[in-house]
XYZ file of C-alpha atoms in Angstrom:
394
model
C 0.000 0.000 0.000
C 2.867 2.240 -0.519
C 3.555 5.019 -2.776
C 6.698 5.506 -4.825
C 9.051 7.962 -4.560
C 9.577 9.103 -0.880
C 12.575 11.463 -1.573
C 10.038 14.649 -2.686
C 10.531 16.836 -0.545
C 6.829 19.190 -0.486
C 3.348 17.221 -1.645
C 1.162 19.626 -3.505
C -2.315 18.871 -2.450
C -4.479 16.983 -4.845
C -7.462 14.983 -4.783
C -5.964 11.379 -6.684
C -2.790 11.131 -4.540
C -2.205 11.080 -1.110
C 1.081 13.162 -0.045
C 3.827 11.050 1.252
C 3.947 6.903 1.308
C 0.727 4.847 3.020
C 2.104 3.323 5.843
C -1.434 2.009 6.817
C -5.261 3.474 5.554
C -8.665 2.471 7.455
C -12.017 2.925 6.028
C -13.908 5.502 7.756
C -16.895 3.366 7.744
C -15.021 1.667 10.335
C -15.791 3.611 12.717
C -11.802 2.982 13.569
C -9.509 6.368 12.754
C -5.713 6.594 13.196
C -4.026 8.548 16.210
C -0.703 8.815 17.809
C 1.891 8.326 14.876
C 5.681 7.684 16.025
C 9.269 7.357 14.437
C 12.283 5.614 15.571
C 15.459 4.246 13.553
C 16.741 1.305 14.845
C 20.431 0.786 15.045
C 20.822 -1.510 11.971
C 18.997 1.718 10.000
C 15.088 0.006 9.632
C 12.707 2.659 10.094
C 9.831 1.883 12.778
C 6.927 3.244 13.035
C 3.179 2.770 15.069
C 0.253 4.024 15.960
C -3.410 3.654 17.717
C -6.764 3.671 16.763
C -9.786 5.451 18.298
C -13.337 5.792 17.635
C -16.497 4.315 17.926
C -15.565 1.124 16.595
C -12.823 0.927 19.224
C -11.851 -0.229 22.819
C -10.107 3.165 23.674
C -11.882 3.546 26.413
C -11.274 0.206 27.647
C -8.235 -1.140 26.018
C -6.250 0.156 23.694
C -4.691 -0.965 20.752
C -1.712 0.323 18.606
C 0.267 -1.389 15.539
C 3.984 -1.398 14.991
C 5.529 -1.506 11.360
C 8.889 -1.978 10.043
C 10.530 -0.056 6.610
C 14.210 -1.706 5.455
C 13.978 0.619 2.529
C 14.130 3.366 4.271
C 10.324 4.206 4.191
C 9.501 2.998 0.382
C 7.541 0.112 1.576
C 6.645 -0.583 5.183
C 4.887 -3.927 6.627
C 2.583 -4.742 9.772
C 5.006 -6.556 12.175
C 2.702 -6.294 15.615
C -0.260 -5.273 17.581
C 0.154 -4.134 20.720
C -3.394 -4.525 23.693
C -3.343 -2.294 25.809
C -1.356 0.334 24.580
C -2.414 3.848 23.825
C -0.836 7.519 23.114
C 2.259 6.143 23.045
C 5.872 6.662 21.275
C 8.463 4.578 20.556
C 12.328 5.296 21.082
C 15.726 3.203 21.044
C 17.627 3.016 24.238
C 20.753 1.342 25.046
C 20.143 -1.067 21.243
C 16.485 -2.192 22.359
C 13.142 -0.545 21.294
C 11.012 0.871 23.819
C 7.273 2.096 23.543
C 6.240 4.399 26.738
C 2.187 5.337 26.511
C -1.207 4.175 28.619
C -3.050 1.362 28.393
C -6.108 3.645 27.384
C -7.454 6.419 26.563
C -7.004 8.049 30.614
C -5.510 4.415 31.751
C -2.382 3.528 33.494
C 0.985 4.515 32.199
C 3.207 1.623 30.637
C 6.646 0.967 28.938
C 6.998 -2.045 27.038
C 10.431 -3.541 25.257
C 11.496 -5.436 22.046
C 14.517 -6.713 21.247
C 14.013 -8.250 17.933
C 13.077 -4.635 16.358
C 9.500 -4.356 16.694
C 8.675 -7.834 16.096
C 7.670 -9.384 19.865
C 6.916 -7.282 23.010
C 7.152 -7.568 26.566
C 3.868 -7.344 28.311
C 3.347 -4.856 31.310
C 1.938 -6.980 33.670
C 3.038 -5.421 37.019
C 5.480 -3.067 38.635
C 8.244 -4.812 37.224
C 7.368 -5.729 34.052
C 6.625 -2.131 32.557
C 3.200 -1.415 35.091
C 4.576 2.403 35.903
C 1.684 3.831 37.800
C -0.625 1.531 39.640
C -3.553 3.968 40.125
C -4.592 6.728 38.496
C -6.011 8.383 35.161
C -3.280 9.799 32.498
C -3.177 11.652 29.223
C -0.136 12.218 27.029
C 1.045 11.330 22.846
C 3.743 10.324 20.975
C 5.874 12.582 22.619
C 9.573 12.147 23.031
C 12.463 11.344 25.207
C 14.875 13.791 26.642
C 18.336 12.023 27.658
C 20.056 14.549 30.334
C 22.601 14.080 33.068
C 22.492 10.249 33.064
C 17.955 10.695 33.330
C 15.663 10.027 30.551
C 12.810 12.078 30.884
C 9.112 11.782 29.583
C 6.318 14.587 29.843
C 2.855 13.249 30.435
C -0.155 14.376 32.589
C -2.282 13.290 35.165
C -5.871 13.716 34.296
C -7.265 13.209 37.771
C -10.563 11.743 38.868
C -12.615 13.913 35.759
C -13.490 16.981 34.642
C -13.678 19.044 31.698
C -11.099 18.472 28.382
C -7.190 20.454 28.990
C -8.389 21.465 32.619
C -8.363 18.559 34.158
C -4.838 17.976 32.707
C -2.016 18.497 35.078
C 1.625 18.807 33.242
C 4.349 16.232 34.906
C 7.532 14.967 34.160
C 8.793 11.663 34.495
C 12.358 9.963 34.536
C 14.355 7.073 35.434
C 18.365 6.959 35.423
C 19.919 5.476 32.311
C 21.471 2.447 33.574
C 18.206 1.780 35.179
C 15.942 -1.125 33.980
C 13.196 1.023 32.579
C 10.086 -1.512 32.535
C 10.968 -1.710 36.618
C 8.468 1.212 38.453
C 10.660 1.763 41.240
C 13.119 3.312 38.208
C 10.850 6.082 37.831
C 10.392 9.184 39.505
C 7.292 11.657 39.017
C 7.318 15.775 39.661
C 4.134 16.543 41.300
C 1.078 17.250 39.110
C 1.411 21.279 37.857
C -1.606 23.268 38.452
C -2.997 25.962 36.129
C -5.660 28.151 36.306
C -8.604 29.121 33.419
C -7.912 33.193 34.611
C -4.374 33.245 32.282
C -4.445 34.660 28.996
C -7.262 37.112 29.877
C -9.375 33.845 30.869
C -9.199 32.477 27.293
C -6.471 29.472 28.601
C -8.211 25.823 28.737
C -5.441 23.978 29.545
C -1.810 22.999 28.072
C -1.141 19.287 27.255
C 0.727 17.107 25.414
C 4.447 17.928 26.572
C 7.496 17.893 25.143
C 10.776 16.957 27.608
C 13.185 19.500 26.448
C 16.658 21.012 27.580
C 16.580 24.985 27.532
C 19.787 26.821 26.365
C 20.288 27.468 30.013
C 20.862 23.892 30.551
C 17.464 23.373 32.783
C 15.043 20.319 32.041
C 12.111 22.088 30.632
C 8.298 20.832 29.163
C 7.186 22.816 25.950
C 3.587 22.428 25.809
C 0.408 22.564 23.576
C -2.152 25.022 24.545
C -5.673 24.788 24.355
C -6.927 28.658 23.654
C -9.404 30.267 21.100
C -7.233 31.905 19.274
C -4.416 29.431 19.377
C -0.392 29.529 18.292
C 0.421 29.135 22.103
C 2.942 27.224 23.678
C 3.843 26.756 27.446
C 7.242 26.529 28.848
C 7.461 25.099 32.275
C 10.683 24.539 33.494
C 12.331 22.030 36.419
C 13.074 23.059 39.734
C 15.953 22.776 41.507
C 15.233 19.800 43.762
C 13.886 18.085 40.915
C 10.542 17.916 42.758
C 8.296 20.392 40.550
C 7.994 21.940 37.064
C 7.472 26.026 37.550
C 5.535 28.097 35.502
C 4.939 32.027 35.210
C 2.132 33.365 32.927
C 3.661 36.287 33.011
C 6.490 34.910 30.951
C 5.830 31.424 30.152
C 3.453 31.961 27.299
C 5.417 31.329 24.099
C 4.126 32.494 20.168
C 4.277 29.290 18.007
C 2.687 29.127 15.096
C 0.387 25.576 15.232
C 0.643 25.676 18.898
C -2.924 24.759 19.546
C -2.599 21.627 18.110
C 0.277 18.877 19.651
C 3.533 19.464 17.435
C 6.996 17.564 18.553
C 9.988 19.724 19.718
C 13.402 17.917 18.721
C 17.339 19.543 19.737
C 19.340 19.323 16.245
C 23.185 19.419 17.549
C 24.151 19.978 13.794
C 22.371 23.649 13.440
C 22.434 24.418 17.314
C 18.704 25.182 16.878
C 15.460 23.427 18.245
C 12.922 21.980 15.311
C 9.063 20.922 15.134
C 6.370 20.463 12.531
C 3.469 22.441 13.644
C 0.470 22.363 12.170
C 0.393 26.352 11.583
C -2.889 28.128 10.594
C -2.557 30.683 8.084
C -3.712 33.705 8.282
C -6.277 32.626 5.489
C -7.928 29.948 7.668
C -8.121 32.231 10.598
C -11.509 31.974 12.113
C -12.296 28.555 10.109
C -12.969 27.025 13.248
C -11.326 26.200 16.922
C -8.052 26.892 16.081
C -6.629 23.134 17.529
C -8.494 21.864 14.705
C -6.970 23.192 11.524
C -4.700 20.813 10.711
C -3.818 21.294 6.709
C -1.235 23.314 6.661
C 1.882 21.481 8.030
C 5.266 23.706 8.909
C 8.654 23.452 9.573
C 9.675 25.649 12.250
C 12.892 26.485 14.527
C 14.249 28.610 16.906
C 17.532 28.845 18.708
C 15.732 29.706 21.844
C 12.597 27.530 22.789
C 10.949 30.948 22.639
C 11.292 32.909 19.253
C 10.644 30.650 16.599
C 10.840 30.945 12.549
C 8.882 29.254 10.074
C 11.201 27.749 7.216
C 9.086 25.998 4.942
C 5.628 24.738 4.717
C 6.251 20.793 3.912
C 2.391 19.909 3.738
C -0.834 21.797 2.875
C -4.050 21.163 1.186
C -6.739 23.805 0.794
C -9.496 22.021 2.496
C -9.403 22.182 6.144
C -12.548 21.027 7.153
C -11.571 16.627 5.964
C -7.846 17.254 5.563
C -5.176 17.185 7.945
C -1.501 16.044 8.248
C -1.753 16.421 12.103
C 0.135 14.886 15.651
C 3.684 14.457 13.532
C 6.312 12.504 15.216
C 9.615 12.952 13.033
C 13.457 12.577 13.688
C 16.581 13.848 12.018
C 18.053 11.063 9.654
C 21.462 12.317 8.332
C 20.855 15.908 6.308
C 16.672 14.363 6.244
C 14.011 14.603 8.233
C 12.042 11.540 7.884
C 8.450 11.802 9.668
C 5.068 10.042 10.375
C 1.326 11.931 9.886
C -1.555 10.975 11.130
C -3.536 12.028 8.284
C -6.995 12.454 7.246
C -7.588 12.599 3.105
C -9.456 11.435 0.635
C -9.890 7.455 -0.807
C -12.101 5.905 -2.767
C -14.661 5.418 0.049
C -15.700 8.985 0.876
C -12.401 10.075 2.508
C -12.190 11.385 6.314
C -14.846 12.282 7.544
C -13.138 15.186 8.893
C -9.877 16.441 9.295
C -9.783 15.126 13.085
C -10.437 11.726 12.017
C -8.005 10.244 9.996
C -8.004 7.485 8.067
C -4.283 6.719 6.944
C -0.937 6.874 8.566
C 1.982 8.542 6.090
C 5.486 8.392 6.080
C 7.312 11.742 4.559
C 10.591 12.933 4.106
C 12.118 16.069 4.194
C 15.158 16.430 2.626
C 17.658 18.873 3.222
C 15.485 20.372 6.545
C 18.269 22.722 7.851
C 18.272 24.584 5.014
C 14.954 25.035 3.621
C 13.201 29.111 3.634
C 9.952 29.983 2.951
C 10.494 30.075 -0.962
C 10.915 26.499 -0.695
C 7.388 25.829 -0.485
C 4.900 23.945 -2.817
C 2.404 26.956 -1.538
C 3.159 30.214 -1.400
C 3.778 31.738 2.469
C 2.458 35.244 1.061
C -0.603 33.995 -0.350
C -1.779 32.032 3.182
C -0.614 34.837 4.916
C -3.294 36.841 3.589
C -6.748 36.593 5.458
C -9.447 35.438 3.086
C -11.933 37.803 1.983
């Protein structure tokens, strides 16, 4: 089901062809849509990637399950290798040669790290606290967010959702980390900063809540979490940083507000040692789709954004965009720097020969893109021109 040609660099949008290669499509009729792409590269080079599905015609709520696929051609043709129950909202990484995946068994569920070391192929099964079981009580929400290594600590964002409540509120930022050296599927490895409150007066009363974190290291050398923000208006991001003791991530909204474009929706903040600058793929709205909708929603313009600071940050190239935003979206990217490439994973909603998404939110097909050349891409680089979406619609 894949599609020839991986090395171009920007899809144009168009209604026959599906940007990027078809790592996996679903029917909407399923009642089954795709969430929570991920990306790693295994040490022998094979490209991994996985996913979830949610939905009506799910177990989400319950139990949920994500599928693991394999590339050796370095993302030309990909094929099903597993299927992971429970497992939800989770990423995979490589750590020490063996593959990890770190998510919930649910949507809300327990938190869990599982291991393979055949590539992708078998997994261990988190059973109980030392078998991958990390929290034994409790309700969480994260994505396919990713790993931070930092003074001999890997360190994962997530948040605790509580007992219930209303969507972003009830979500409490954390981090959590382990030592290195530490056997990672063992709970006692893992420490937790208490649960981060927030409160629905900031930004003038217009914040919801800020989810889906990404583990980062500021220029100052501090463990930070760069997070989505749920607002109106959107192109927020909130930077909480570690403090000293380790004990509790601190926040001012006075000065912890950050502009990013696509910062309503989650995006995936990556350190690039080559260029000394941090990277994501947002999914920014234009100027031309402002006031198309909640602004965490439009999700068909995908950019390529960095900054050298966590806090200023530069849009370099739009890599996907269709015109529709309403039942197309290249949305939740997970991507990681492969030589002078970016190589990435969409979960993206488009059209088939069944009807297509039935919107943007929902999508029915995971994609595999690469972007070649990343560090040096500008604006002009585009398949669509930055002027033209910068202009409102009349």
């Amino acid at each position: 089901m894949s599609q020839a040609n991986p090395s171009v660099l920007i899809a144009k949008p168009s209604i026959e062809v599906v940007p990027g290669q078809i790592i996996y499509h679903r029917k909407t009729n399923t009642g089954e849509y795709i969430g929570s792409p991920s990306i790693a590269i295994l040490p022998d080079g094979a490209y991994v990637a996985s996913h979830d599905v949610f939905g009506p015609g799910t177990t989400e709520h319950s139990s949920g399950v994500s599928f693991v696929y394999r590339s050796e051609d370095c993302g030309v043709t990909w094929r099903n290798v597993a299927r992971i129950e429970p497992a939800f909202w989770s990423n995979l990484f490589v750590h020490t040669g063996a593959l990890y995946l770190f998510g919930t068994t649910h949507h809300h569920g327990l938190v869990v790290i599982r291991r393979s070391d055949d590539g992708g192929f078998t997994w261990t099964q988190p059973k109980d606290e030392c078998s991958g079981l990390l929290t034994a009580k409790g309700h969480f929400h994260t994505g396919p967010m990713p790993m931070l290594m930092h003074r001999e600590r890997i360190w994962r964002a997530v948040e605790n959702a509580g007992d219930g409540g209303a969507w972003g509120e009830r979500y409490l930022p954390m981090l959590m980390s382990s030592p290195v050296d530490a056997d990672l599927l063992c709970s006692e490895s893992w420490t937790c900063t208490r649960p981060m409150a927030h409160s629905t007066t900031w930004l003038g009363g217009a914040f919801v809540g800020m989810l889906e974190g990404n583990a980062v290291l500021t220029p100052a050398g501090a463990v930070g979490n760069l997070l989505r923000v749920a607002c109106p208006d959107g192109e927020k991001a909130a930077l909480a940083v570690l403090s000293a003791d380790g004990a509790e991530l601190k926040f001012s909204p006075d000065s912890g507000f950050v502009d990013l474009p696509g910062g309503a929706a989650k995006f995936t903040v990556r350190y690039d040692a080559e260029s000394g600058r941090y990277w994501t793929l947002s999914n920014w709205v234009p100027p031309r789709y402002e006031g198309s909708g909640n602004a965490s929603l439009v999700r068909n313009t995908l950019a390529l954004l960095c900054s050298a600071n966590l806090r200023d940050w530069e849009l370099r190239a739009v890599v996907l965009h269709h015109p529709d935003a309403k039942r197309h979206g290249f949305q939740y990217v997970d991507w990681l720097a492969d030589g002078d490439d970016l190589v990435a994973v969409s979960r993206t909603g488009h059209d088939d020969a069944w009807g297509g998404a039935l919107k943007a939110h929902d999508a029915n097909y995971l994609t595999f893109h690469r972007v070649s050349r990343f560090r040096t891409l500008t604006p002009g680089d585009s398949s669509v021109s930055v002027d033209e979406l910068k202009t409102p619609a009349l």
